[in-house]
Short mmCIF file of C-alpha atoms and ligand atoms in Angstrom, two decimals:
data_model
loop_
_atom_site.label_atom_id
_atom_site.label_comp_id
_atom_site.label_asym_id
_atom_site.label_seq_id
_atom_site.Cartn_x
_atom_site.Cartn_y
_atom_site.Cartn_z
CA UNK A 1 -29.44 -14.52 9.59
CA UNK A 2 -29.75 -18.12 8.93
CA UNK A 3 -26.24 -19.27 7.85
CA UNK A 4 -22.99 -19.52 9.48
CA UNK A 5 -19.82 -18.03 8.15
CA UNK A 6 -17.46 -20.57 6.62
CA UNK A 7 -14.56 -19.55 9.20
CA UNK A 8 -16.76 -20.27 12.25
CA UNK A 9 -17.41 -23.88 11.20
CA UNK A 10 -14.04 -24.66 9.73
CA UNK A 11 -12.94 -23.91 13.53
CA UNK A 12 -15.90 -25.63 15.54
CA UNK A 13 -15.95 -29.14 17.42
CA UNK A 14 -19.36 -29.15 17.81
CA UNK A 15 -19.89 -31.99 15.21
CA UNK A 16 -23.74 -33.03 14.97
CA UNK A 17 -24.81 -29.85 14.55
CA UNK A 18 -27.22 -28.70 11.59
CA UNK A 19 -25.74 -26.31 9.38
CA UNK A 20 -26.45 -23.87 6.35
CA UNK A 21 -23.73 -22.11 4.43
CA UNK A 22 -24.21 -19.69 1.44
CA UNK A 23 -21.24 -19.28 -0.81
CA UNK A 24 -19.35 -19.65 -3.86
CA UNK A 25 -18.26 -23.22 -5.31
CA UNK A 26 -14.52 -23.43 -5.96
CA UNK A 27 -14.41 -26.98 -7.28
CA UNK A 28 -17.21 -30.18 -7.65
CA UNK A 29 -15.54 -33.23 -7.67
CA UNK A 30 -16.70 -36.88 -8.43
CA UNK A 31 -20.59 -35.56 -8.41
CA UNK A 32 -19.93 -35.50 -4.96
CA UNK A 33 -17.46 -33.38 -3.26
CA UNK A 34 -17.95 -29.45 -3.28
CA UNK A 35 -15.64 -27.13 -2.07
CA UNK A 36 -17.59 -23.78 -1.10
CA UNK A 37 -15.79 -20.47 -0.20
CA UNK A 38 -17.47 -17.70 1.47
CA UNK A 39 -15.02 -15.02 1.87
CA UNK A 40 -14.56 -15.51 5.53
CA UNK A 41 -11.30 -17.85 5.25
CA UNK A 42 -8.86 -18.46 2.52
CA UNK A 43 -10.00 -21.93 3.22
CA UNK A 44 -12.92 -24.09 1.58
CA UNK A 45 -15.52 -25.91 3.32
CA UNK A 46 -16.41 -29.19 1.79
CA UNK A 47 -19.91 -30.40 1.28
CA UNK A 48 -20.51 -33.81 0.16
CA UNK A 49 -23.49 -34.58 -1.56
CA UNK A 50 -25.96 -37.53 -2.02
CA UNK A 51 -25.94 -38.05 -5.56
CA UNK A 52 -29.00 -40.17 -5.74
CA UNK A 53 -31.31 -37.48 -3.70
CA UNK A 54 -30.11 -34.46 -5.05
CA UNK A 55 -32.26 -33.54 -8.20
CA UNK A 56 -30.98 -33.44 -11.30
CA UNK A 57 -31.73 -30.27 -12.30
CA UNK A 58 -29.63 -28.80 -9.60
CA UNK A 59 -26.52 -31.40 -9.92
CA UNK A 60 -26.38 -29.93 -13.54
CA UNK A 61 -25.69 -26.45 -12.17
CA UNK A 62 -22.93 -27.09 -9.77
CA UNK A 63 -20.21 -25.50 -11.42
CA UNK A 64 -17.28 -23.47 -9.97
CA UNK A 65 -18.30 -19.89 -9.80
CA UNK A 66 -22.16 -20.67 -9.07
CA UNK A 67 -23.68 -19.48 -5.41
CA UNK A 68 -25.00 -21.59 -3.50
CA UNK A 69 -26.69 -22.52 -0.31
CA UNK A 70 -26.17 -25.95 1.56
CA UNK A 71 -27.85 -27.57 4.44
CA UNK A 72 -26.81 -30.59 6.34
CA UNK A 73 -25.09 -31.56 9.34
CA UNK A 74 -21.40 -31.07 10.46
CA UNK A 75 -19.40 -34.04 10.64
CA UNK A 76 -15.75 -34.82 11.16
CA UNK A 77 -14.10 -35.43 8.02
CA UNK A 78 -13.93 -38.63 6.51
CA UNK A 79 -11.38 -37.79 4.39
CA UNK A 80 -7.41 -36.22 4.10
CA UNK A 81 -7.07 -32.37 3.77
CA UNK A 82 -9.72 -30.78 5.99
CA UNK A 83 -10.85 -31.75 9.79
CA UNK A 84 -14.96 -30.95 9.28
CA UNK A 85 -17.37 -31.14 6.39
CA UNK A 86 -20.71 -30.96 5.53
CA UNK A 87 -23.07 -34.03 5.37
CA UNK A 88 -25.28 -32.09 2.65
CA UNK A 89 -29.07 -32.73 2.98
CA UNK A 90 -30.00 -30.01 0.33
CA UNK A 91 -28.28 -28.20 -1.86
CA UNK A 92 -30.16 -24.86 -3.81
CA UNK A 93 -28.56 -23.16 -6.65
CA UNK A 94 -28.73 -19.08 -5.66
CA UNK A 95 -26.63 -17.87 -8.65
CA UNK A 96 -25.72 -19.82 -11.76
CA UNK A 97 -22.02 -19.57 -13.67
CA UNK A 98 -22.11 -20.78 -16.80
CA UNK A 99 -18.78 -23.14 -17.21
CA UNK A 100 -18.19 -22.29 -20.53
CA UNK A 101 -17.59 -18.42 -20.08
CA UNK A 102 -16.63 -18.36 -16.37
CA UNK A 103 -12.86 -17.15 -16.49
CA UNK A 104 -11.73 -18.39 -13.26
CA UNK A 105 -11.34 -22.25 -13.33
CA UNK A 106 -9.84 -24.39 -10.76
CA UNK A 107 -6.23 -24.27 -11.76
CA UNK A 108 -3.74 -22.24 -11.89
CA UNK A 109 -4.31 -18.84 -12.90
CA UNK A 110 -0.74 -16.13 -13.21
CA UNK A 111 -1.11 -12.99 -11.82
CA UNK A 112 -1.15 -11.29 -15.07
CA UNK A 113 -3.99 -12.84 -15.97
CA UNK A 114 -5.76 -11.89 -12.83
CA UNK A 115 -4.98 -8.57 -13.32
CA UNK A 116 -7.04 -8.59 -16.54
CA UNK A 117 -9.74 -10.14 -14.73
CA UNK A 118 -9.48 -8.05 -11.66
CA UNK A 119 -13.26 -7.46 -11.18
CA UNK A 120 -13.33 -11.53 -10.45
CA UNK A 121 -9.78 -12.00 -8.75
CA UNK A 122 -11.42 -11.41 -5.30
CA UNK A 123 -12.72 -15.08 -5.65
CA UNK A 124 -9.02 -16.48 -5.64
CA UNK A 125 -7.03 -17.53 -2.41
CA UNK A 126 -4.14 -15.22 -2.99
CA UNK A 127 -6.00 -12.28 -3.34
CA UNK A 128 -8.56 -13.05 -0.59
CA UNK A 129 -5.43 -13.62 1.64
CA UNK A 130 -3.83 -10.17 0.24
CA UNK A 131 -7.00 -8.03 1.00
CA UNK A 132 -7.66 -9.67 4.42
CA UNK A 133 -3.73 -8.25 5.01
CA UNK A 134 -4.68 -5.11 3.76
CA UNK A 135 -7.74 -4.65 5.70
CA UNK A 136 -5.88 -5.93 8.69
CA UNK A 137 -2.86 -2.81 8.27
CA UNK A 138 -5.44 -0.45 7.53
CA UNK A 139 -7.18 -1.02 10.78
CA UNK A 140 -4.13 -1.34 12.49
CA UNK A 141 -3.43 2.30 11.51
CA UNK A 142 -6.09 3.45 13.04
CA UNK A 143 -6.02 1.78 15.82
CA UNK A 144 -2.43 3.16 16.24
CA UNK A 145 -2.89 6.43 16.22
CA UNK A 146 -5.88 6.35 17.92
CA UNK A 147 -4.31 4.84 20.88
CA UNK A 148 -2.08 7.56 20.93
CA UNK A 149 -4.77 10.29 20.83
CA UNK A 150 -4.06 11.40 17.17
CA UNK A 151 -7.20 13.27 15.42
CA UNK A 152 -8.08 11.94 12.32
CA UNK A 153 -8.42 14.55 9.22
CA UNK A 154 -10.00 14.58 6.01
CA UNK A 155 -8.20 16.37 3.84
CA UNK A 156 -9.69 17.60 0.36
CA UNK A 157 -9.17 15.50 -3.07
CA UNK A 158 -9.78 18.15 -4.97
CA UNK A 159 -6.99 21.04 -4.65
CA UNK A 160 -5.89 24.49 -6.18
CA UNK A 161 -2.26 23.43 -4.79
CA UNK A 162 1.03 21.29 -5.76
CA UNK A 163 1.78 20.24 -2.13
CA UNK A 164 5.10 18.31 -3.45
CA UNK A 165 5.64 21.12 -5.74
CA UNK A 166 6.72 18.64 -8.24
CA UNK A 167 3.95 19.04 -11.02
CA UNK A 168 2.79 15.47 -11.49
CA UNK A 169 -1.06 16.29 -11.05
CA UNK A 170 -4.56 15.13 -12.81
CA UNK A 171 -6.31 18.37 -13.59
CA UNK A 172 -10.11 18.52 -12.50
CA UNK A 173 -12.20 20.22 -14.83
CA UNK A 174 -15.59 20.68 -16.22
CA UNK A 175 -14.54 23.01 -18.87
CA UNK A 176 -15.71 21.71 -22.50
CA UNK A 177 -12.06 20.30 -23.98
CA UNK A 178 -13.47 20.55 -27.27
CA UNK A 179 -14.42 24.20 -26.78
CA UNK A 180 -12.24 25.90 -24.09
CA UNK A 181 -12.48 29.28 -22.94
CA UNK A 182 -9.56 31.54 -23.65
CA UNK A 183 -8.46 34.92 -21.73
CA UNK A 184 -7.46 37.91 -23.92
CA UNK A 185 -3.86 36.62 -23.82
CA UNK A 186 -4.56 33.34 -24.99
CA UNK A 187 -4.56 31.46 -21.92
CA UNK A 188 -7.09 28.90 -20.61
CA UNK A 189 -9.55 30.65 -18.68
CA UNK A 190 -9.79 29.14 -15.92
CA UNK A 191 -12.09 31.43 -13.91
CA UNK A 192 -14.78 30.15 -16.15
CA UNK A 193 -14.15 26.69 -14.80
CA UNK A 194 -16.13 25.10 -12.09
CA UNK A 195 -14.45 26.33 -8.96
CA UNK A 196 -13.38 29.34 -10.65
CA UNK A 197 -9.51 28.56 -10.87
CA UNK A 198 -7.39 25.27 -11.74
CA UNK A 199 -7.64 22.69 -9.49
CA UNK A 200 -6.18 19.07 -9.60
CA UNK A 201 -6.46 15.87 -7.59
CA UNK A 202 -4.25 16.05 -4.65
CA UNK A 203 -0.87 14.38 -4.60
CA UNK A 204 -0.44 14.75 -0.92
CA UNK A 205 -2.70 16.04 2.15
CA UNK A 206 0.34 17.22 3.64
CA UNK A 207 -0.22 20.68 3.46
CA UNK A 208 -3.85 20.81 4.69
CA UNK A 209 -2.46 18.26 7.26
CA UNK A 210 -0.10 20.86 9.17
CA UNK A 211 -2.71 23.65 9.31
CA UNK A 212 -4.60 21.13 11.78
CA UNK A 213 -1.51 19.76 13.42
CA UNK A 214 -1.09 23.56 14.48
CA UNK A 215 -4.24 23.31 16.19
CA UNK A 216 -4.75 19.95 17.53
CA UNK A 217 -0.97 18.89 17.92
CA UNK A 218 -1.14 15.61 16.66
CA UNK A 219 -3.22 14.53 13.44
CA UNK A 220 -2.86 11.90 10.76
CA UNK A 221 -4.49 11.74 7.28
CA UNK A 222 -5.27 8.36 5.30
CA UNK A 223 -6.55 8.82 2.24
CA UNK A 224 -6.25 8.53 -1.77
CA UNK A 225 -3.56 10.50 -3.72
CA UNK A 226 -3.12 10.79 -7.15
CA UNK A 227 0.31 11.16 -9.17
CA UNK A 228 0.26 11.67 -12.83
CA UNK A 229 3.91 10.68 -12.94
CA UNK A 230 4.44 8.46 -16.07
CA UNK A 231 6.43 5.60 -14.43
CA UNK A 232 5.26 2.16 -15.24
CA UNK A 233 7.29 0.38 -12.44
CA UNK A 234 6.00 -2.18 -10.22
CA UNK A 235 6.23 0.17 -7.27
CA UNK A 236 4.16 2.95 -8.29
CA UNK A 237 0.50 3.85 -9.14
CA UNK A 238 -1.39 6.78 -10.06
CA UNK A 239 -3.88 6.31 -7.38
CA UNK A 240 -2.39 5.26 -3.96
CA UNK A 241 -3.42 5.52 -0.44
CA UNK A 242 -1.10 7.60 1.65
CA UNK A 243 -0.84 7.67 5.81
CA UNK A 244 0.49 11.18 6.91
CA UNK A 245 0.84 11.95 10.33
CA UNK A 246 1.91 15.65 11.15
CA UNK A 247 3.00 16.36 14.88
CA UNK A 248 3.57 19.78 16.47
CA UNK A 249 6.04 20.51 18.54
CA UNK A 250 8.34 17.43 16.81
CA UNK A 251 12.01 17.30 15.56
CA UNK A 252 13.55 15.08 13.30
CA UNK A 253 14.42 12.50 15.56
CA UNK A 254 10.82 12.43 17.08
CA UNK A 255 9.57 11.92 13.76
CA UNK A 256 11.87 8.99 12.71
CA UNK A 257 10.85 7.10 16.16
CA UNK A 258 7.31 7.65 15.42
CA UNK A 259 7.72 6.18 11.89
CA UNK A 260 9.56 3.20 12.86
CA UNK A 261 7.10 2.81 15.74
CA UNK A 262 4.23 2.52 13.31
CA UNK A 263 5.50 0.31 11.13
CA UNK A 264 6.76 -2.32 13.52
CA UNK A 265 3.38 -1.79 15.50
CA UNK A 266 1.25 -2.57 12.45
CA UNK A 267 3.42 -5.23 10.93
CA UNK A 268 2.65 -6.72 14.55
CA UNK A 269 -0.82 -6.98 14.05
CA UNK A 270 -0.62 -8.45 10.91
CA UNK A 271 1.69 -11.35 12.69
CA UNK A 272 -0.90 -11.76 15.43
CA UNK A 273 -4.32 -11.61 13.22
CA UNK A 274 -3.50 -12.67 10.07
CA UNK A 275 -1.64 -16.34 10.63
CA UNK A 276 -3.37 -18.25 8.33
CA UNK A 277 -3.17 -15.42 5.35
CA UNK A 278 0.53 -15.21 6.13
CA UNK A 279 0.86 -18.92 5.92
CA UNK A 280 -0.75 -18.82 2.82
CA UNK A 281 1.14 -16.30 1.25
CA UNK A 282 4.50 -17.85 2.53
CA UNK A 283 3.99 -20.77 0.53
CA UNK A 284 2.92 -18.93 -2.41
CA UNK A 285 6.17 -16.72 -2.47
CA UNK A 286 8.05 -19.96 -1.85
CA UNK A 287 6.49 -21.54 -4.69
CA UNK A 288 6.88 -18.57 -6.91
CA UNK A 289 10.47 -18.41 -6.15
CA UNK A 290 10.95 -22.24 -7.20
CA UNK A 291 10.94 -20.91 -10.86
CA UNK A 292 13.87 -18.38 -9.90
CA UNK A 293 17.93 -18.91 -9.93
CA UNK A 294 18.98 -19.51 -6.70
CA UNK A 295 20.67 -16.20 -6.42
CA UNK A 296 17.20 -14.34 -7.02
CA UNK A 297 15.13 -15.85 -4.01
CA UNK A 298 14.82 -14.51 -0.84
CA UNK A 299 17.32 -15.74 1.99
CA UNK A 300 14.43 -15.55 4.28
CA UNK A 301 10.63 -16.65 4.04
CA UNK A 302 8.17 -14.12 4.42
CA UNK A 303 6.84 -14.57 8.09
CA UNK A 304 10.74 -14.25 9.01
CA UNK A 305 11.20 -11.01 6.70
CA UNK A 306 8.30 -9.26 8.79
CA UNK A 307 9.58 -10.63 12.13
CA UNK A 308 12.75 -9.43 11.05
CA UNK A 309 11.66 -5.70 10.75
CA UNK A 310 9.70 -5.84 13.84
CA UNK A 311 12.40 -6.82 15.59
CA UNK A 312 15.25 -5.00 14.73
CA UNK A 313 16.39 -1.35 14.87
CA UNK A 314 16.33 0.49 11.66
CA UNK A 315 19.85 1.80 10.46
CA UNK A 316 19.77 5.58 10.53
CA UNK A 317 22.24 7.18 7.98
CA UNK A 318 23.05 10.51 6.86
CA UNK A 319 22.78 11.15 3.03
CA UNK A 320 26.22 12.36 3.14
CA UNK A 321 27.32 8.89 4.80
CA UNK A 322 25.22 6.88 2.55
CA UNK A 323 26.76 8.70 -0.82
CA UNK A 324 30.11 7.85 0.61
CA UNK A 325 29.26 4.34 1.30
CA UNK A 326 27.83 4.21 -2.35
CA UNK A 327 30.81 5.66 -3.89
CA UNK A 328 33.05 3.46 -2.45
CA UNK A 329 30.67 0.30 -3.03
CA UNK A 330 31.86 -2.59 -5.50
CA UNK A 331 29.01 -1.84 -7.88
CA UNK A 332 30.25 1.75 -8.33
CA UNK A 333 33.74 0.86 -8.50
CA UNK A 334 32.91 -1.90 -11.43
CA UNK A 335 30.42 0.45 -12.64
CA UNK A 336 27.26 -1.54 -12.50
CA UNK A 337 25.31 1.32 -11.53
CA UNK A 338 23.27 2.37 -13.88
CA UNK A 339 23.35 5.83 -12.52
CA UNK A 340 27.12 5.87 -11.10
CA UNK A 341 27.28 7.87 -8.20
CA UNK A 342 29.99 10.78 -8.70
CA UNK A 343 29.83 13.45 -6.56
CA UNK A 344 28.00 14.37 -3.56
CA UNK A 345 23.86 15.90 -4.44
CA UNK A 346 23.38 13.32 -6.95
CA UNK A 347 19.37 11.96 -6.18
CA UNK A 348 19.17 8.39 -5.28
CA UNK A 349 17.61 5.83 -7.40
CA UNK A 350 16.24 2.92 -6.82
CA UNK A 351 19.33 0.82 -7.44
CA UNK A 352 21.31 2.86 -4.67
CA UNK A 353 18.42 2.48 -2.33
CA UNK A 354 18.48 -1.26 -3.21
CA UNK A 355 22.48 -1.42 -2.53
CA UNK A 356 22.18 0.48 0.90
CA UNK A 357 19.36 -1.80 2.24
CA UNK A 358 19.66 -5.03 0.72
CA UNK A 359 23.50 -5.48 0.32
CA UNK A 360 25.12 -3.16 2.86
CA UNK A 361 22.92 -2.92 5.85
CA UNK A 362 20.46 -6.00 4.92
CA UNK A 363 17.57 -4.18 7.03
CA UNK A 364 15.38 -0.87 6.97
CA UNK A 365 17.49 2.21 6.50
CA UNK A 366 16.46 5.58 7.58
CA UNK A 367 18.30 8.31 5.32
CA UNK A 368 18.47 11.75 6.22
CA UNK A 369 19.46 15.19 5.69
CA UNK A 370 19.38 14.93 2.11
CA UNK A 371 20.45 17.78 -0.30
CA UNK A 372 18.26 20.79 -0.17
CA UNK A 373 18.13 20.64 -3.91
CA UNK A 374 16.44 17.09 -4.38
CA UNK A 375 13.69 17.57 -2.07
CA UNK A 376 10.67 19.10 -1.42
CA UNK A 377 10.29 23.32 -0.81
CA UNK A 378 8.73 22.60 2.86
CA UNK A 379 11.31 20.65 4.45
CA UNK A 380 13.51 22.54 7.56
CA UNK A 381 16.86 23.68 6.19
CA UNK A 382 20.42 22.76 8.15
CA UNK A 383 22.89 25.45 8.65
CA UNK A 384 25.10 24.91 5.76
CA UNK A 385 27.57 22.10 6.43
CA UNK A 386 31.71 22.47 6.68
CA UNK A 387 31.96 21.75 2.66
CA UNK A 388 29.59 24.39 2.03
CA UNK A 389 26.86 21.93 1.45
CA UNK A 390 22.94 22.85 2.04
CA UNK A 391 20.85 20.13 3.20
CA UNK A 392 17.18 19.56 4.59
CA UNK A 393 15.86 17.82 7.84
CA UNK A 394 14.42 15.29 5.59
CA UNK A 395 14.22 11.73 6.14
CA UNK A 396 13.04 8.37 3.88
CA UNK A 397 12.58 5.22 5.11
CA UNK A 398 13.88 2.15 2.34
CA UNK A 399 12.21 -1.33 2.86
CA UNK A 400 14.16 -4.15 1.32
CA UNK A 401 12.82 -5.31 -1.66
CA UNK A 402 10.62 -2.44 -1.81
CA UNK A 403 12.73 0.66 -1.75
CA UNK A 404 11.26 3.89 -0.59
CA UNK A 405 8.11 3.39 2.09
CA UNK A 406 8.22 6.33 3.88
CA UNK A 407 9.27 9.99 2.99
CA UNK A 408 8.81 13.07 5.39
CA UNK A 409 11.03 15.64 7.32
CA UNK A 410 10.87 18.24 10.19
CA UNK A 411 9.00 21.47 8.27
CA UNK A 412 10.58 24.88 8.01
CA UNK A 413 9.12 26.79 10.35
CA UNK A 414 10.74 30.36 9.51
CA UNK A 415 8.45 32.23 7.47
CA UNK A 416 10.99 34.13 5.46
CA UNK A 417 13.61 31.19 4.48
CA UNK A 418 10.07 29.18 3.54
CA UNK A 419 9.38 32.18 1.33
CA UNK A 420 12.98 32.62 -0.28
CA UNK A 421 12.54 28.90 -0.67
CA UNK A 422 9.32 28.70 -2.69
CA UNK A 423 10.65 31.83 -4.61
CA UNK A 424 13.57 30.00 -5.66
CA UNK A 425 11.72 26.75 -6.76
CA UNK A 426 8.78 28.95 -8.42
CA UNK A 427 5.95 28.56 -6.23
CA UNK A 428 3.84 31.48 -6.24
CA UNK A 429 3.22 32.90 -2.80
CA UNK A 430 -0.07 34.45 -3.52
CA UNK A 431 -1.66 30.78 -3.77
CA UNK A 432 -0.08 29.18 -0.93
CA UNK A 433 -0.69 32.34 1.41
CA UNK A 434 -3.29 30.69 3.74
CA UNK A 435 -0.36 28.03 4.35
CA UNK A 436 1.96 30.40 5.12
CA UNK A 437 -0.35 31.80 7.83
CA UNK A 438 1.23 29.01 9.83
CA UNK A 439 4.23 30.62 9.99
CA UNK A 440 3.05 33.63 10.73
CA UNK A 441 0.73 33.00 13.40
CA UNK A 442 2.02 31.08 16.31
CA UNK A 443 4.78 28.84 14.06
CA UNK A 444 6.14 26.17 16.25
CA UNK A 445 8.36 23.30 15.06
CA UNK A 446 6.74 20.50 13.62
CA UNK A 447 7.08 17.06 11.64
CA UNK A 448 5.40 14.68 9.61
CA UNK A 449 5.46 11.92 6.97
CA UNK A 450 3.79 10.18 4.60
CA UNK A 451 3.67 6.18 4.33
CA UNK A 452 3.08 4.87 0.82
CA UNK A 453 0.43 2.07 2.19
CA UNK A 454 0.43 -0.06 -0.88
CA UNK A 455 4.05 -0.08 -0.34
CA UNK A 456 3.34 -1.45 2.98
CA UNK A 457 0.69 -4.25 1.76
CA UNK A 458 3.88 -5.03 -0.64
CA UNK A 459 6.12 -5.71 1.96
CA UNK A 460 3.66 -7.77 4.30
CA UNK A 461 2.11 -9.97 1.68
CA UNK A 462 5.36 -10.80 -0.27
CA UNK A 463 3.82 -9.70 -3.72
CA UNK A 464 6.20 -8.13 -5.97
CA UNK A 465 3.89 -6.01 -8.01
CA UNK A 466 2.03 -3.02 -7.05
CA UNK A 467 -0.95 -3.60 -9.30
CA UNK A 468 -1.62 -6.95 -6.97
CA UNK A 469 -2.42 -5.07 -3.62
CA UNK A 470 -4.90 -2.73 -4.56
CA UNK A 471 -8.26 -3.74 -6.07
CA UNK A 472 -8.30 -1.91 -9.11
CA UNK A 473 -5.13 -0.15 -9.95
CA UNK A 474 -4.78 2.85 -11.86
CA UNK A 475 -1.25 2.83 -14.19
CA UNK A 476 -0.61 4.80 -17.00
CA UNK A 477 -3.05 3.59 -19.97
CA UNK A 478 -5.05 1.39 -17.38
CA UNK A 479 -8.05 2.63 -15.39
CA UNK A 480 -10.33 -0.45 -16.06
CA UNK A 481 -13.22 -1.57 -13.73
O1 4AD B 1 7.67 10.91 -0.98
P1 4AD B 1 6.54 11.42 -0.78
O2 4AD B 1 6.31 12.10 -2.09
O3 4AD B 1 5.99 12.67 0.15
C1 4AD B 1 5.02 13.42 0.37
O4 4AD B 1 3.86 13.14 -0.61
C2 4AD B 1 4.77 13.98 1.52
N1 4AD B 1 3.99 14.80 1.71
C3 4AD B 1 4.65 13.42 2.84
C4 4AD B 1 4.57 13.73 3.86
O5 4AD B 1 5.59 14.29 4.99
N2 4AD B 1 3.46 13.74 4.77
O6 4AD B 1 5.57 10.30 -0.79
C5 4AD B 1 5.44 9.36 0.47
C6 4AD B 1 5.36 8.22 0.28
C7 4AD B 1 6.60 7.22 -0.76
O7 4AD B 1 7.49 7.36 0.58
C8 4AD B 1 6.25 6.03 -0.97
O8 4AD B 1 6.03 5.11 -0.42
C9 4AD B 1 4.49 6.52 -1.50
O9 4AD B 1 4.28 7.58 -0.71
N3 4AD B 1 4.19 6.62 -2.67
C10 4AD B 1 3.99 6.05 -3.98
N4 4AD B 1 3.13 4.84 -3.56
C11 4AD B 1 2.65 4.27 -4.99
N5 4AD B 1 2.90 4.97 -6.09
C12 4AD B 1 3.38 6.27 -6.19
N6 4AD B 1 3.66 6.56 -7.25
C13 4AD B 1 3.88 6.84 -5.00
N7 4AD B 1 4.71 8.10 -4.95
C14 4AD B 1 5.04 7.81 -3.72
MG1 MG B 2 9.79 10.69 -1.62
#
């Protein structure tokens, strides 16, 4: 490779060396200064060209967005704003960019506009920083599990089951939608479909993960999951990535310890390995918040917020205690909640989660032991409590500014209890027989959880819309690019 990556040059002290860089023009000023970015850093390198010695043919093609190869001498910069620059001896245009058509001009573009040109937004500083942080988090997650001897398992994307039992699935079919085959009774005949049965995109790898955990001990999955929930919010995607560890012989406390450890560990990794990106994103957020009223601005900057989470123990609270706190809370008394908390058993809405995390505890909270009726069928059932309430060994981790980051539980390992629960919620046992074998043969206490990867990236980058932390977001009415 004849060229050097720009991040290396920005750090070196070896002035006087001949260098070649290849990248894209970010700006071109005064017919003299080209800011070049090759993606290796948020920062550009400045090349100073000699107007007189550069052919007019080349000069007129140096525009924002064009790909260039610049050869020259690395020198200590004369100007402000950078330490090094290149005194160019030769500029070559690798790929032109028509300035009348290239949508990314050197000015501030709104995040909304950049979402519309998501195919080009990688070329901005903000998205460079975001996807570097995403990359670092992703690597840190694999590193964390690898160091603890968890086995990385690839669970299927196309499945015949609804792991969460919530029915929010995307169907996978090759049937001709204009001529759907029917059975004698008029139903769609999935026997004639590609897999000979009805299939969908997975909503979670958990059930398959459980099978592996009951052989390997500790496993994790990290892959795309799909939910056809019609939630057009800043926290929901139709396609998102989830990390799902599953551990044999783990009870709920072990599960919580692991989840807390994981989140702190990977956030520390980002603090250690992405200082420039975090500094950039911190300043971006400060800038963005300037336009907000004082009361809506964050108390702490992005880096301090991440450090706070890493350094402080998460609060662990039962659902029952949380409901008591919410019932007595000011917004509930003053009827400011859209969904007032009246009685035990209510599902918590994001306004309640935010109150607990942002107003009451002011730190991440692990809520445990939810009512059985608002949670998935596979969760381990607690004995009925003194008030006759039935709860499960569930845990959700709530984060400031994000809401639910993690959902998990200890699993029901008792075959009879599990079958009864499936019958109660209407999950056909016949289709899930393979899953039930875990409870038939060598069943053990086991636990696991799922981390919404994009929600983690949201927290680490200080972005406020989940569409900005995945390269090509899929949301209701949007599957562009
Ligand atoms: O709470 P959920 O639905 O849990 C499960 O799927 C379990 N099977 C996990 C397990 O125990 N192995 O989803 C887990 C996490 C949520 O806490 C949230 O962070 C994220 O996945 N999540 C979403 N993220 C983005 N868009 C969506 N539509 C999401 N739905 C869930
Ligand atoms: Mg959940």
